[in-house]
mmCIF file of C-alpha atoms in Angstrom:
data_model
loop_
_atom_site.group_PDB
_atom_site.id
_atom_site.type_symbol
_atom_site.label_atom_id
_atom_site.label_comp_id
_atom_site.label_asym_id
_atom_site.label_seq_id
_atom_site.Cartn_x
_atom_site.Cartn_y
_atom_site.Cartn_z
ATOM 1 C CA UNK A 27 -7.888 7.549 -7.749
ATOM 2 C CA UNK A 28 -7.704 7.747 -3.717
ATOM 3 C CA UNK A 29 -3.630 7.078 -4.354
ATOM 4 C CA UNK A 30 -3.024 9.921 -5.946
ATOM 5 C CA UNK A 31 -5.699 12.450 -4.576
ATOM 6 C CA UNK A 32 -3.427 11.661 -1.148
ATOM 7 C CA UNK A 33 -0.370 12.100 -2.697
ATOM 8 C CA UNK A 34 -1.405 15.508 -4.215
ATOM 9 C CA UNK A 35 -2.378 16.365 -0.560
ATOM 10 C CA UNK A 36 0.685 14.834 1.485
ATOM 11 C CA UNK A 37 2.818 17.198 -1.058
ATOM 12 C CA UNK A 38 0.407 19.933 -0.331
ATOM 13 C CA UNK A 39 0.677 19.412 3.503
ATOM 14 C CA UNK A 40 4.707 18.880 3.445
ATOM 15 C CA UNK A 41 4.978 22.596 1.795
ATOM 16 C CA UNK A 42 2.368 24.548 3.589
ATOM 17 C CA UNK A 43 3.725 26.715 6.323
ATOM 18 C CA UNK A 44 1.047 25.873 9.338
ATOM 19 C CA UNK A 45 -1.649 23.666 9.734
ATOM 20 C CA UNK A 46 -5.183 25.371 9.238
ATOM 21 C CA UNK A 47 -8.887 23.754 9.472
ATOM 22 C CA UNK A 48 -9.193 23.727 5.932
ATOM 23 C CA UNK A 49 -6.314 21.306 5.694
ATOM 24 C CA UNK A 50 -7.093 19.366 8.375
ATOM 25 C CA UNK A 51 -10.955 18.834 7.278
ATOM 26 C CA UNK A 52 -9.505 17.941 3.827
ATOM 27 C CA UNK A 53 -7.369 15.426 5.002
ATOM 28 C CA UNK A 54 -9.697 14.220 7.442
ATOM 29 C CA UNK A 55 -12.079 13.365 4.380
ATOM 30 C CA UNK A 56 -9.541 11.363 2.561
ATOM 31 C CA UNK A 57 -8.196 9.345 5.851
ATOM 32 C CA UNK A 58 -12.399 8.271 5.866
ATOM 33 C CA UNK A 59 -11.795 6.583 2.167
ATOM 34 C CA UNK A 60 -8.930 5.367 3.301
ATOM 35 C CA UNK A 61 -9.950 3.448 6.604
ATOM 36 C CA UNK A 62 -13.520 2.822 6.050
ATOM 37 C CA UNK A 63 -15.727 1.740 8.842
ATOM 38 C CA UNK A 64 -13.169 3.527 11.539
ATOM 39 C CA UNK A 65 -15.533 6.733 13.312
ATOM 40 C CA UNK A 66 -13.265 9.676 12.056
ATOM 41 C CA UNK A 67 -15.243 12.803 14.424
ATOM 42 C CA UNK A 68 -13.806 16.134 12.569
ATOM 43 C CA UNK A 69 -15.317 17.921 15.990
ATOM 44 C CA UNK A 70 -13.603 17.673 18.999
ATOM 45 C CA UNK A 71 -13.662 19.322 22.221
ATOM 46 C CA UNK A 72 -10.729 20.777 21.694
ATOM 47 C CA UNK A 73 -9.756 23.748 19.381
ATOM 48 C CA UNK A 74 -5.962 22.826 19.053
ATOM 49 C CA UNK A 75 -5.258 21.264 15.759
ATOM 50 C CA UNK A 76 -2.562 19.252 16.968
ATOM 51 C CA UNK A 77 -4.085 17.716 19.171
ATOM 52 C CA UNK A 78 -7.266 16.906 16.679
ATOM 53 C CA UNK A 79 -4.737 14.956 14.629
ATOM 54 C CA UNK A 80 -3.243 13.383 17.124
ATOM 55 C CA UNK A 81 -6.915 12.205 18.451
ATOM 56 C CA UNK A 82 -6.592 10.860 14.502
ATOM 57 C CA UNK A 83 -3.304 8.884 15.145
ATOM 58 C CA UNK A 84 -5.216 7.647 18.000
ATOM 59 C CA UNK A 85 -8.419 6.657 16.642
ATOM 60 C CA UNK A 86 -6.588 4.901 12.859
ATOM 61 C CA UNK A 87 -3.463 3.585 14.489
ATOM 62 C CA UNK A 88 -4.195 2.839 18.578
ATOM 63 C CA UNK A 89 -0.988 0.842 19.059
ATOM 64 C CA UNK A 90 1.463 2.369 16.337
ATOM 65 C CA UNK A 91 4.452 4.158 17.897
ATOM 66 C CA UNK A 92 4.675 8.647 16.754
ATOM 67 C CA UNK A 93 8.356 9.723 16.402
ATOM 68 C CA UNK A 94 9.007 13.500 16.852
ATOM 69 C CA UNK A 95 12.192 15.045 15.765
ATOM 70 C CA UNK A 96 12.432 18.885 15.140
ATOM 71 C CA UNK A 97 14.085 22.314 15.643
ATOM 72 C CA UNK A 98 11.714 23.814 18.206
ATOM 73 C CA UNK A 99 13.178 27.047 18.555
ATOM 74 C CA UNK A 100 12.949 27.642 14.883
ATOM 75 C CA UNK A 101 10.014 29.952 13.239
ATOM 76 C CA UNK A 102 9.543 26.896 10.771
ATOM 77 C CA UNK A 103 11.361 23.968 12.961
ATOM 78 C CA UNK A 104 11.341 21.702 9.732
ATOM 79 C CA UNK A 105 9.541 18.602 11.836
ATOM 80 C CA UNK A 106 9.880 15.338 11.094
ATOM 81 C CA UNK A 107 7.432 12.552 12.251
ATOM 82 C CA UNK A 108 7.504 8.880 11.647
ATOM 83 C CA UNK A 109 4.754 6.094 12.551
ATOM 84 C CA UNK A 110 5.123 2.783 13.403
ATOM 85 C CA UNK A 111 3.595 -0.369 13.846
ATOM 86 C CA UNK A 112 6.337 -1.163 17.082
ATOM 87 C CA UNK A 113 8.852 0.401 18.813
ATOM 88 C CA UNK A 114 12.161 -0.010 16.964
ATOM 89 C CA UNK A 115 11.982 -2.323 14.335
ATOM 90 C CA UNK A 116 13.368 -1.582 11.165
ATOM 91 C CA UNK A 117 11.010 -4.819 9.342
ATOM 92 C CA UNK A 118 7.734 -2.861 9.910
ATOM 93 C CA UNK A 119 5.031 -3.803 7.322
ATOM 94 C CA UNK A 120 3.869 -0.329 7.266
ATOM 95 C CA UNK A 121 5.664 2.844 8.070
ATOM 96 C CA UNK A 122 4.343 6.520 8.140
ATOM 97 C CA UNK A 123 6.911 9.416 7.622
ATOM 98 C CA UNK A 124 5.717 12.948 6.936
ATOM 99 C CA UNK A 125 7.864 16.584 7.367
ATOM 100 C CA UNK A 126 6.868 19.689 7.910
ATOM 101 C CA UNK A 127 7.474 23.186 8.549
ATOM 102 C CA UNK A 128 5.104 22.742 12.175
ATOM 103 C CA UNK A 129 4.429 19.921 14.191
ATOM 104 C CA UNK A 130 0.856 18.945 12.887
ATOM 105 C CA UNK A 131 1.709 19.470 9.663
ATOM 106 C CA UNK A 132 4.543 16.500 9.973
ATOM 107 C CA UNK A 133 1.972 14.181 11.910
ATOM 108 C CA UNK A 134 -0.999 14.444 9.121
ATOM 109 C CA UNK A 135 1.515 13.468 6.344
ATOM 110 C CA UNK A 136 2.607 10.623 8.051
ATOM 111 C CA UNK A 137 -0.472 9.842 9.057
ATOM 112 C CA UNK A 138 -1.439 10.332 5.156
ATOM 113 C CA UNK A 139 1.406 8.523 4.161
ATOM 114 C CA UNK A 140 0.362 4.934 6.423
ATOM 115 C CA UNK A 141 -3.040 5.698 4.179
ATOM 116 C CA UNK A 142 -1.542 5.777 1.172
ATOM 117 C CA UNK A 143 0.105 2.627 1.701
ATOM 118 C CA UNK A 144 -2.654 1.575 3.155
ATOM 119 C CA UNK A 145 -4.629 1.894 -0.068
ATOM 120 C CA UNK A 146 -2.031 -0.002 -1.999
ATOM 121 C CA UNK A 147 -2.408 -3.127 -0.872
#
């Protein structure tokens, strides 16, 4: 049931056109399911989003690599973000990509998409 409940939202996230608290707090929820036992704090001191789900990376993933590639100057600079266990290697056991039309939206599908692999095994 978790499986597809994130896949429903990483195709929600990948087609929204910014990141809100709504979707943040939603996805936030799942991540818990996901990686039980890991503190997931949906307050921070800080109001930028972006930076809340990078605190997320940071908190699930403390060692994992975040890949950044984008069109910055773009209204919608169609991001794309990858995580990874190391730096470089193409034989990672798990891999997080995720796209979106911002920056946070791209990290939280990734992010969603180590989870969902995550849950399969």
């Amino acid at each position: 049931m978790i499986k597809s409940e994130i896949g429903r939202l990483i195709d929600e996230v990948e087609s929204a056109a910014r990141l809100d608290r709504a979707l943040l707090t939603r996805s936030t929820e799942l991540l818990r399911l996901a990686f039980p036992g890991v503190p997931l704090p949906l307050e921070t001191t800080s109001e930028d989003l972006v930076e809340q789900v990078l605190h997320l990376v940071d908190t699930l993933l403390p060692t994992w690599t975040i890949q950044l590639i984008g069109k910055a100057m773009e209204p919608d600079g169609h991001w794309r973000c990858s995580l990874r266990e190391t730096r470089g290697s193409d034989e990672d056991e798990m891999i997080g990509l995720g796209s979106g039309a911002v920056v946070g939206l791209a990290l939280i599908a990734a992010l969603l998409r180590v989870a969902l692999a995550k849950s399969a095994h």
